């Protein structure tokens, strides 16, 4: 199958009409913002239809414009479906799109970094699934290269076909580099060899979302949306509007937690000799398959609530994982630190630093403390015209001042012959582990004053989606970073 040109499932036409639903959503949000609770009353709609009826020619033209918009969207979606095909030719994947913006691509299948299969509620109802193919390329690391909507069985078959060709090519490469026979595994053999590593239920996913909740950003939003308008001098605030905005903020936060728990429910991680398999989702099903050697970095996350209970989650940087909002970068949801270490030893044993940690230089505490003063002064300037301005500024300064010392004592750097390790974060702490061979560029930053003290900070980037592409350490002795940069260069020369 897939040896001849294959089209997407025709339901793609209706999925591409989602822009119209987005248009209605924007209109609804604007109506909520302008009219508040009135939108839930019958009188609002009676008034709306009366206004439309009295509009005459203007309303007629508005309806005609919307109708034309729907027709054009439908035509473009139909043409995209009709003129887009793909097929497999030998070890190459062929993609052709004969629309206004023509595309004719041929790519070696061994260059595919990840194959994802997912299905939202609509796709599950019509019996289809979406196949996403990501290339191991820095140019397209922030977006999915190819998307196809197929029948559920065909989607699984396309994934297995691509994985089989990749497995055969990897086996041939291994044979050419050694004298050991290394036959590729068939689909059935891979299924038998696959071992289960960890599973998280819907309750575990809900706990993960609660412990990962951005509490600082939440209280900042509440302050800006609800508290500051009440503290404004002169005039009385519109309390109905403020209460409605507060309700929307709370409702959005709860909805985000519930949606995240549904997206991460039934989270399962499995592996075989070469591949990692991640599946998750209760309503929207997602399946990720990628080679373990495609992992470019490991990040251990400890949000403020999770740290209180000695818990953490593990994220990985893989091209194609997390380059869209509905995709996850997690290898593990929130678990105990020792459990996370055990999982990493099984899935990513190369990402272990054997060197001792070096604490950040004592002088580096000056930077976050100075930042606290600057932020407090900025709040004071921007809060002109509000009551209790000094209390607000003092609260911001105290919070950031305490956070500065928390960040200072949590900063470290470590490097051995294989990996670089670092930590960052004030209340939400993260620990990054990156192999030298996966680092694309290194920059060591300092200034005139710190250069005399031999202090600097290192920033580097890896091949990943934007959320995990850039990494930056704290302030340490420059010689440590120079050694790391030298090892990056040596690793690149060894590859050549």
Short mmCIF file of C-alpha atoms in Angstrom, two decimals:
data_model
loop_
_atom_site.label_atom_id
_atom_site.label_comp_id
_atom_site.label_asym_id
_atom_site.label_seq_id
_atom_site.Cartn_x
_atom_site.Cartn_y
_atom_site.Cartn_z
CA UNK A 1 0.00 0.00 0.00
CA UNK A 2 1.00 3.66 -0.53
CA UNK A 3 3.02 2.68 -3.63
CA UNK A 4 0.63 4.76 -5.76
CA UNK A 5 -0.54 8.38 -5.17
CA UNK A 6 -2.87 8.49 -2.16
CA UNK A 7 -5.22 11.32 -1.18
CA UNK A 8 -6.30 12.47 2.24
CA UNK A 9 -9.66 11.34 3.56
CA UNK A 10 -12.44 13.64 2.30
CA UNK A 11 -13.30 14.65 5.88
CA UNK A 12 -10.23 16.90 5.65
CA UNK A 13 -12.46 19.35 3.74
CA UNK A 14 -14.63 19.91 6.79
CA UNK A 15 -11.70 20.05 9.20
CA UNK A 16 -10.19 22.87 7.15
CA UNK A 17 -13.41 24.86 7.63
CA UNK A 18 -12.45 25.31 11.27
CA UNK A 19 -11.51 28.92 10.41
CA UNK A 20 -15.21 29.71 10.22
CA UNK A 21 -15.71 28.33 13.72
CA UNK A 22 -12.77 30.41 14.89
CA UNK A 23 -14.48 33.48 13.40
CA UNK A 24 -17.62 32.74 15.40
CA UNK A 25 -15.52 32.17 18.53
CA UNK A 26 -13.89 35.60 18.20
CA UNK A 27 -17.30 37.18 17.72
CA UNK A 28 -18.64 35.38 20.79
CA UNK A 29 -15.69 36.46 22.96
CA UNK A 30 -16.12 40.08 21.86
CA UNK A 31 -19.82 39.87 22.69
CA UNK A 32 -19.02 38.48 26.13
CA UNK A 33 -16.50 41.26 26.73
CA UNK A 34 -18.89 44.02 25.62
CA UNK A 35 -22.16 42.77 27.11
CA UNK A 36 -21.09 40.58 30.01
CA UNK A 37 -23.90 38.61 31.63
CA UNK A 38 -26.53 40.10 29.28
CA UNK A 39 -25.58 37.58 26.60
CA UNK A 40 -27.19 34.82 28.70
CA UNK A 41 -30.56 36.67 28.83
CA UNK A 42 -33.35 36.31 26.20
CA UNK A 43 -33.68 40.09 25.97
CA UNK A 44 -30.18 40.30 24.45
CA UNK A 45 -31.16 38.12 21.47
CA UNK A 46 -34.49 39.87 20.98
CA UNK A 47 -32.63 43.16 20.73
CA UNK A 48 -30.02 41.59 18.42
CA UNK A 49 -32.60 40.32 15.91
CA UNK A 50 -34.49 43.60 16.02
CA UNK A 51 -31.31 45.48 15.16
CA UNK A 52 -30.53 43.08 12.31
CA UNK A 53 -34.07 43.37 10.92
CA UNK A 54 -33.95 47.16 10.93
CA UNK A 55 -30.52 47.17 9.28
CA UNK A 56 -32.00 46.53 5.81
CA UNK A 57 -29.43 46.65 3.02
CA UNK A 58 -26.48 46.67 5.43
CA UNK A 59 -27.57 43.38 7.03
CA UNK A 60 -28.20 41.83 3.60
CA UNK A 61 -24.69 42.69 2.39
CA UNK A 62 -23.22 41.38 5.65
CA UNK A 63 -24.97 38.05 5.19
CA UNK A 64 -23.89 37.88 1.53
CA UNK A 65 -20.24 38.55 2.47
CA UNK A 66 -20.33 35.80 5.08
CA UNK A 67 -21.96 33.38 2.62
CA UNK A 68 -19.25 34.10 0.02
CA UNK A 69 -16.60 33.58 2.68
CA UNK A 70 -18.01 30.13 3.43
CA UNK A 71 -18.15 29.22 -0.27
CA UNK A 72 -14.56 30.32 -0.93
CA UNK A 73 -13.32 28.40 2.11
CA UNK A 74 -15.20 25.31 0.96
CA UNK A 75 -13.79 25.57 -2.58
CA UNK A 76 -10.19 26.02 -1.36
CA UNK A 77 -10.55 23.08 1.03
CA UNK A 78 -11.95 20.89 -1.75
CA UNK A 79 -9.15 21.88 -4.12
CA UNK A 80 -6.52 21.17 -1.45
CA UNK A 81 -8.00 17.71 -0.88
CA UNK A 82 -8.22 16.91 -4.60
CA UNK A 83 -4.76 18.18 -5.57
CA UNK A 84 -2.70 16.80 -2.66
CA UNK A 85 -1.22 13.28 -2.86
CA UNK A 86 1.62 11.29 -1.30
CA UNK A 87 3.21 7.88 -1.82
CA UNK A 88 6.26 5.78 -0.97
CA UNK A 89 8.79 5.06 -3.71
CA UNK A 90 11.58 2.78 -2.58
CA UNK A 91 13.22 4.43 0.43
CA UNK A 92 11.79 7.86 -0.40
CA UNK A 93 8.60 9.61 0.66
CA UNK A 94 6.95 11.67 -2.13
CA UNK A 95 4.58 14.57 -1.42
CA UNK A 96 2.87 16.62 -4.15
CA UNK A 97 0.44 19.52 -3.89
CA UNK A 98 -0.80 20.96 -7.19
CA UNK A 99 -2.62 24.02 -5.82
CA UNK A 100 -1.80 27.71 -6.33
CA UNK A 101 1.31 27.22 -4.19
CA UNK A 102 2.75 24.07 -5.72
CA UNK A 103 4.86 21.66 -3.69
CA UNK A 104 6.81 18.67 -5.00
CA UNK A 105 8.93 17.04 -2.28
CA UNK A 106 11.04 13.90 -2.21
CA UNK A 107 12.75 13.02 1.04
CA UNK A 108 14.67 9.99 2.32
CA UNK A 109 12.56 8.18 4.91
CA UNK A 110 15.61 7.66 7.13
CA UNK A 111 15.63 11.45 7.69
CA UNK A 112 12.24 11.32 9.40
CA UNK A 113 12.63 12.11 13.10
CA UNK A 114 9.13 11.30 14.31
CA UNK A 115 5.82 9.85 13.17
CA UNK A 116 2.79 10.90 15.22
CA UNK A 117 -0.73 9.54 14.92
CA UNK A 118 -3.52 11.44 16.66
CA UNK A 119 -7.28 11.74 16.43
CA UNK A 120 -9.54 14.41 17.90
CA UNK A 121 -13.19 13.91 18.78
CA UNK A 122 -14.42 14.68 15.25
CA UNK A 123 -11.89 12.29 13.70
CA UNK A 124 -12.81 9.53 16.12
CA UNK A 125 -16.48 9.94 15.21
CA UNK A 126 -15.82 9.61 11.48
CA UNK A 127 -13.20 6.87 11.93
CA UNK A 128 -10.13 8.79 10.79
CA UNK A 129 -6.78 9.76 12.27
CA UNK A 130 -4.16 12.39 11.54
CA UNK A 131 -0.61 11.32 10.67
CA UNK A 132 2.11 13.91 11.36
CA UNK A 133 5.60 13.49 9.95
CA UNK A 134 8.52 15.55 11.25
CA UNK A 135 11.96 15.71 9.67
CA UNK A 136 15.21 15.92 11.59
CA UNK A 137 15.81 19.44 10.29
CA UNK A 138 16.55 22.72 12.05
CA UNK A 139 14.71 24.66 9.32
CA UNK A 140 11.36 23.09 10.16
CA UNK A 141 11.91 22.17 13.82
CA UNK A 142 9.15 24.55 14.96
CA UNK A 143 6.43 23.12 12.76
CA UNK A 144 5.17 19.79 11.50
CA UNK A 145 6.45 19.05 8.00
CA UNK A 146 3.58 16.90 6.70
CA UNK A 147 0.03 16.19 7.89
CA UNK A 148 -2.37 13.67 6.44
CA UNK A 149 -5.90 12.64 7.41
CA UNK A 150 -6.57 8.97 6.67
CA UNK A 151 -8.84 6.17 7.78
CA UNK A 152 -7.72 4.95 11.18
CA UNK A 153 -6.40 1.64 9.82
CA UNK A 154 -4.60 3.33 6.93
CA UNK A 155 -3.00 5.83 9.33
CA UNK A 156 -1.59 3.00 11.44
CA UNK A 157 -0.42 1.21 8.29
CA UNK A 158 1.38 4.33 7.01
CA UNK A 159 3.14 4.71 10.35
CA UNK A 160 4.26 1.07 10.36
CA UNK A 161 5.41 1.29 6.73
CA UNK A 162 7.61 4.28 7.48
CA UNK A 163 9.00 2.69 10.65
CA UNK A 164 9.78 -0.55 8.80
CA UNK A 165 11.79 1.28 6.16
CA UNK A 166 13.63 3.27 8.85
CA UNK A 167 14.36 0.06 10.76
CA UNK A 168 15.70 -1.66 7.64
CA UNK A 169 17.89 1.31 6.79
CA UNK A 170 19.26 1.45 10.36
CA UNK A 171 20.04 -2.26 10.23
CA UNK A 172 21.85 -1.87 6.90
CA UNK A 173 23.85 1.03 8.31
CA UNK A 174 24.81 -1.03 11.37
CA UNK A 175 25.95 -3.91 9.15
CA UNK A 176 28.05 -1.61 6.98
CA UNK A 177 29.78 -0.17 10.06
CA UNK A 178 30.50 -3.53 11.71
CA UNK A 179 30.93 -7.20 10.91
CA UNK A 180 27.96 -8.19 13.06
CA UNK A 181 24.78 -9.26 11.33
CA UNK A 182 21.90 -7.00 12.32
CA UNK A 183 18.60 -7.88 10.66
CA UNK A 184 15.73 -5.37 10.92
CA UNK A 185 12.79 -6.21 13.12
CA UNK A 186 9.39 -6.83 11.56
CA UNK A 187 6.29 -5.08 12.91
CA UNK A 188 5.24 -8.19 14.86
CA UNK A 189 8.74 -8.64 16.31
CA UNK A 190 8.80 -4.99 17.42
CA UNK A 191 5.41 -5.43 19.09
CA UNK A 192 6.64 -8.54 20.95
CA UNK A 193 9.89 -6.86 21.99
CA UNK A 194 8.15 -3.70 23.22
CA UNK A 195 8.32 -3.31 27.00
CA UNK A 196 6.09 -1.19 29.19
CA UNK A 197 7.84 1.51 31.24
CA UNK A 198 5.23 3.66 32.98
CA UNK A 199 1.54 4.61 32.83
CA UNK A 200 -0.35 7.58 34.26
CA UNK A 201 -4.11 7.53 34.79
CA UNK A 202 -6.48 10.47 34.33
CA UNK A 203 -6.19 11.16 38.07
CA UNK A 204 -2.39 11.24 37.76
CA UNK A 205 -2.71 13.65 34.83
CA UNK A 206 -5.02 15.89 36.88
CA UNK A 207 -2.51 15.88 39.74
CA UNK A 208 0.24 16.77 37.27
CA UNK A 209 -1.73 19.75 35.95
CA UNK A 210 -2.56 20.98 39.45
CA UNK A 211 1.04 20.71 40.65
CA UNK A 212 2.29 22.38 37.45
CA UNK A 213 -0.21 25.23 37.67
CA UNK A 214 1.51 28.62 37.02
CA UNK A 215 0.47 30.15 40.33
CA UNK A 216 2.62 33.31 39.98
CA UNK A 217 1.20 34.14 36.55
CA UNK A 218 -2.31 33.39 37.82
CA UNK A 219 -2.09 35.84 40.72
CA UNK A 220 -0.50 38.43 38.42
CA UNK A 221 -3.46 38.10 36.05
CA UNK A 222 -5.95 38.41 38.93
CA UNK A 223 -4.13 41.53 40.11
CA UNK A 224 -4.21 43.20 36.70
CA UNK A 225 -7.76 42.15 35.78
CA UNK A 226 -9.57 42.52 39.11
CA UNK A 227 -7.59 44.16 41.93
CA UNK A 228 -5.88 47.11 40.20
CA UNK A 229 -9.10 48.49 38.63
CA UNK A 230 -10.65 48.63 42.12
CA UNK A 231 -7.63 50.54 43.46
CA UNK A 232 -7.75 53.19 40.76
CA UNK A 233 -8.27 56.70 42.15
CA UNK A 234 -11.16 58.71 40.79
CA UNK A 235 -14.37 57.20 39.50
CA UNK A 236 -16.19 54.06 40.51
CA UNK A 237 -15.23 50.79 38.81
CA UNK A 238 -17.85 48.82 36.90
CA UNK A 239 -18.13 45.93 39.34
CA UNK A 240 -20.35 43.85 37.06
CA UNK A 241 -17.67 43.96 34.39
CA UNK A 242 -14.90 43.21 36.89
CA UNK A 243 -16.75 40.26 38.40
CA UNK A 244 -17.42 38.92 34.91
CA UNK A 245 -13.72 39.23 33.96
CA UNK A 246 -12.79 37.48 37.20
CA UNK A 247 -15.24 34.71 36.38
CA UNK A 248 -13.73 34.32 32.89
CA UNK A 249 -10.22 34.15 34.37
CA UNK A 250 -11.19 31.49 36.92
CA UNK A 251 -13.25 29.57 34.38
CA UNK A 252 -10.38 29.66 31.88
CA UNK A 253 -7.90 28.40 34.50
CA UNK A 254 -10.15 25.53 35.57
CA UNK A 255 -10.91 24.70 31.95
CA UNK A 256 -7.20 24.67 31.11
CA UNK A 257 -6.49 22.24 33.96
CA UNK A 258 -9.34 19.91 33.00
CA UNK A 259 -8.46 20.01 29.29
CA UNK A 260 -4.81 19.32 30.09
CA UNK A 261 -5.78 16.36 32.27
CA UNK A 262 -7.94 14.94 29.47
CA UNK A 263 -5.14 15.42 26.94
CA UNK A 264 -2.58 13.67 29.19
CA UNK A 265 -4.83 10.97 30.66
CA UNK A 266 -3.84 7.33 30.06
CA UNK A 267 -0.26 8.49 29.45
CA UNK A 268 1.82 5.43 28.58
CA UNK A 269 5.51 5.09 27.72
CA UNK A 270 6.93 1.96 26.08
CA UNK A 271 10.16 1.10 24.31
CA UNK A 272 11.89 -1.56 22.25
CA UNK A 273 15.55 -1.87 21.29
CA UNK A 274 15.52 1.35 19.24
CA UNK A 275 12.21 3.19 19.53
CA UNK A 276 10.21 4.98 22.20
CA UNK A 277 6.41 4.87 22.08
CA UNK A 278 4.31 7.49 23.88
CA UNK A 279 0.51 7.44 23.83
CA UNK A 280 -1.89 9.71 25.70
CA UNK A 281 -5.30 11.33 25.61
CA UNK A 282 -8.79 10.38 26.73
CA UNK A 283 -10.82 12.39 24.20
CA UNK A 284 -8.09 13.35 21.74
CA UNK A 285 -5.85 10.32 21.21
CA UNK A 286 -2.16 10.86 20.39
CA UNK A 287 0.65 8.43 19.61
CA UNK A 288 4.30 9.42 19.23
CA UNK A 289 7.03 7.14 17.90
CA UNK A 290 10.68 8.16 17.62
CA UNK A 291 14.17 6.71 17.95
CA UNK A 292 15.88 7.08 21.31
CA UNK A 293 18.97 8.56 19.70
CA UNK A 294 16.80 11.45 18.44
CA UNK A 295 16.56 12.79 22.00
CA UNK A 296 18.61 16.00 22.00
CA UNK A 297 18.11 17.10 25.61
CA UNK A 298 16.45 16.12 28.88
CA UNK A 299 14.85 18.69 31.19
CA UNK A 300 13.67 17.84 34.71
CA UNK A 301 10.94 20.29 35.74
CA UNK A 302 10.07 21.16 39.35
CA UNK A 303 7.20 23.68 39.60
CA UNK A 304 6.73 25.35 42.96
CA UNK A 305 3.93 23.04 44.17
CA UNK A 306 5.70 19.89 42.94
CA UNK A 307 8.88 20.92 44.78
CA UNK A 308 6.94 21.07 48.05
CA UNK A 309 6.16 17.36 47.70
CA UNK A 310 9.55 16.31 46.30
CA UNK A 311 8.10 15.61 42.85
CA UNK A 312 9.22 16.42 39.32
CA UNK A 313 8.34 15.76 35.69
CA UNK A 314 10.64 14.90 32.79
CA UNK A 315 10.58 16.58 29.37
CA UNK A 316 12.64 15.65 26.34
CA UNK A 317 13.73 17.65 23.29
CA UNK A 318 12.92 15.74 20.11
CA UNK A 319 12.26 17.28 16.71
CA UNK A 320 8.50 17.07 16.15
CA UNK A 321 7.61 16.70 19.82
CA UNK A 322 5.97 19.80 21.24
CA UNK A 323 6.14 21.96 18.11
CA UNK A 324 2.37 22.46 18.29
CA UNK A 325 0.26 23.58 21.24
CA UNK A 326 -1.64 20.31 21.50
CA UNK A 327 1.54 18.22 21.65
CA UNK A 328 3.41 17.24 24.77
CA UNK A 329 7.14 17.20 25.43
CA UNK A 330 6.86 14.96 28.50
CA UNK A 331 8.59 11.66 28.92
CA UNK A 332 7.03 11.44 32.37
CA UNK A 333 4.35 13.33 34.26
CA UNK A 334 4.84 14.29 37.91
CA UNK A 335 6.58 11.52 39.89
CA UNK A 336 9.14 11.12 42.66
CA UNK A 337 12.69 12.12 41.80
CA UNK A 338 14.10 8.60 42.25
CA UNK A 339 11.42 7.22 39.91
CA UNK A 340 12.36 9.85 37.33
CA UNK A 341 16.02 8.83 37.59
CA UNK A 342 15.10 5.17 37.06
CA UNK A 343 13.05 6.06 33.98
CA UNK A 344 15.90 8.10 32.51
CA UNK A 345 18.34 5.22 33.02
CA UNK A 346 16.03 3.03 30.92
CA UNK A 347 15.07 5.54 28.21
CA UNK A 348 17.99 7.95 28.04
CA UNK A 349 21.02 6.44 29.80
CA UNK A 350 23.37 8.81 27.93
CA UNK A 351 21.89 11.80 29.77
CA UNK A 352 23.58 11.23 33.11
CA UNK A 353 26.21 13.65 34.40
CA UNK A 354 28.95 12.01 36.47
CA UNK A 355 30.76 15.24 37.38
CA UNK A 356 30.33 17.17 40.63
CA UNK A 357 28.13 20.24 40.62
CA UNK A 358 29.68 23.70 40.77
CA UNK A 359 27.72 26.39 42.59
CA UNK A 360 27.27 29.79 41.00
CA UNK A 361 29.66 32.62 41.95
CA UNK A 362 28.59 34.60 45.08
CA UNK A 363 28.69 37.86 43.10
CA UNK A 364 25.89 36.61 40.84
CA UNK A 365 23.33 37.29 43.60
CA UNK A 366 23.69 40.97 42.69
CA UNK A 367 21.89 40.49 39.37
CA UNK A 368 18.54 39.14 40.65
CA UNK A 369 18.58 41.61 43.57
CA UNK A 370 19.12 44.48 41.14
CA UNK A 371 16.33 43.08 39.02
CA UNK A 372 14.04 43.17 42.07
CA UNK A 373 14.71 46.89 42.54
CA UNK A 374 14.10 47.61 38.85
CA UNK A 375 10.81 45.69 38.75
CA UNK A 376 9.57 47.31 41.97
CA UNK A 377 10.44 50.77 40.61
CA UNK A 378 8.69 49.97 37.32
CA UNK A 379 5.56 48.88 39.19
CA UNK A 380 5.63 52.12 41.18
CA UNK A 381 5.89 54.23 38.01
CA UNK A 382 3.20 52.29 36.17
CA UNK A 383 0.88 52.33 39.20
CA UNK A 384 0.56 56.11 39.28
CA UNK A 385 -3.09 56.89 39.84
CA UNK A 386 -3.74 53.86 42.03
CA UNK A 387 -4.25 53.68 45.79
CA UNK A 388 -1.77 51.82 48.04
CA UNK A 389 0.96 52.16 45.40
CA UNK A 390 3.76 51.77 47.98
CA UNK A 391 2.22 48.60 49.41
CA UNK A 392 2.02 47.07 45.93
CA UNK A 393 5.62 48.00 45.08
CA UNK A 394 6.90 46.72 48.43
CA UNK A 395 5.08 43.41 47.93
CA UNK A 396 6.62 42.99 44.46
CA UNK A 397 10.10 43.78 45.79
CA UNK A 398 9.85 41.39 48.76
CA UNK A 399 8.55 38.57 46.56
CA UNK A 400 11.33 39.01 44.00
CA UNK A 401 13.98 39.56 46.69
CA UNK A 402 13.14 36.25 48.36
CA UNK A 403 12.99 34.59 44.96
CA UNK A 404 16.45 35.95 44.14
CA UNK A 405 18.04 34.04 47.01
CA UNK A 406 16.00 30.92 46.20
CA UNK A 407 17.29 31.11 42.62
CA UNK A 408 20.86 31.81 43.76
CA UNK A 409 21.10 28.79 46.06
CA UNK A 410 19.52 26.55 43.41
CA UNK A 411 21.90 27.45 40.58
CA UNK A 412 24.59 24.96 39.58
CA UNK A 413 26.64 23.85 36.59
CA UNK A 414 28.28 20.50 35.85
CA UNK A 415 30.02 18.97 32.86
CA UNK A 416 31.80 15.69 32.19
CA UNK A 417 33.16 14.16 28.99
CA UNK A 418 29.70 13.60 27.48
CA UNK A 419 27.08 16.05 28.79
CA UNK A 420 26.49 19.53 30.16
CA UNK A 421 24.13 19.97 33.13
CA UNK A 422 22.70 23.19 34.53
CA UNK A 423 19.79 24.49 36.58
CA UNK A 424 17.70 27.63 36.35
CA UNK A 425 14.50 29.12 37.70
CA UNK A 426 13.32 31.09 40.69
CA UNK A 427 10.22 29.41 42.11
CA UNK A 428 9.77 26.98 39.21
CA UNK A 429 13.10 25.19 38.84
CA UNK A 430 14.35 23.15 35.90
CA UNK A 431 17.47 21.03 35.35
CA UNK A 432 18.77 20.64 31.80
CA UNK A 433 21.05 17.88 30.49
CA UNK A 434 22.48 18.17 26.97
CA UNK A 435 25.07 16.09 25.10
CA UNK A 436 27.93 17.94 23.42
CA UNK A 437 27.13 16.34 20.09
CA UNK A 438 23.60 17.80 20.12
CA UNK A 439 24.71 21.40 20.71
CA UNK A 440 24.60 23.49 17.53
CA UNK A 441 26.20 26.72 18.73
CA UNK A 442 27.73 28.12 21.92
CA UNK A 443 27.94 31.74 23.09
CA UNK A 444 29.81 32.87 26.20
CA UNK A 445 28.59 36.26 27.41
CA UNK A 446 30.30 38.61 29.84
CA UNK A 447 31.02 42.33 30.28
CA UNK A 448 33.94 44.58 31.21
CA UNK A 449 33.43 44.26 34.97
CA UNK A 450 32.75 40.51 35.04
CA UNK A 451 35.54 39.76 32.58
CA UNK A 452 38.08 40.93 35.14
CA UNK A 453 36.52 38.48 37.60
CA UNK A 454 36.58 35.71 34.94
CA UNK A 455 32.77 35.41 35.16
CA UNK A 456 30.34 34.78 32.34
CA UNK A 457 27.27 32.84 31.31
CA UNK A 458 26.88 30.35 28.49
CA UNK A 459 23.94 30.13 26.10
CA UNK A 460 23.57 27.42 23.48
CA UNK A 461 20.94 26.02 21.17
CA UNK A 462 19.97 22.51 20.12
CA UNK A 463 17.85 20.98 17.37
CA UNK A 464 14.35 21.14 18.85
CA UNK A 465 11.08 23.06 18.82
CA UNK A 466 11.27 26.67 20.00
CA UNK A 467 10.16 25.87 23.57
CA UNK A 468 13.29 23.78 24.22
CA UNK A 469 15.69 25.06 21.58
CA UNK A 470 17.60 27.68 23.58
CA UNK A 471 19.36 27.03 26.90
CA UNK A 472 21.24 29.40 29.22
CA UNK A 473 23.28 28.84 32.36
CA UNK A 474 23.92 31.11 35.33
CA UNK A 475 27.13 33.04 36.06
CA UNK A 476 30.20 30.83 36.47
CA UNK A 477 33.93 30.81 35.83
CA UNK A 478 34.53 31.37 32.10
CA UNK A 479 37.10 28.56 31.99
CA UNK A 480 34.28 26.03 32.59
CA UNK A 481 32.44 27.27 29.53
CA UNK A 482 35.59 27.38 27.42
CA UNK A 483 36.17 23.70 28.20
CA UNK A 484 32.59 22.88 27.21
CA UNK A 485 32.87 24.87 23.96
CA UNK A 486 36.09 23.01 23.14
CA UNK A 487 34.37 19.65 23.62
CA UNK A 488 31.52 20.74 21.34
CA UNK A 489 34.05 21.54 18.61
CA UNK A 490 35.94 18.28 19.19
CA UNK A 491 32.72 16.27 18.93
CA UNK A 492 31.81 17.97 15.65
CA UNK A 493 35.26 17.25 14.22
CA UNK A 494 34.99 13.58 15.23
CA UNK A 495 31.69 13.33 13.32
CA UNK A 496 33.39 14.54 10.17
#
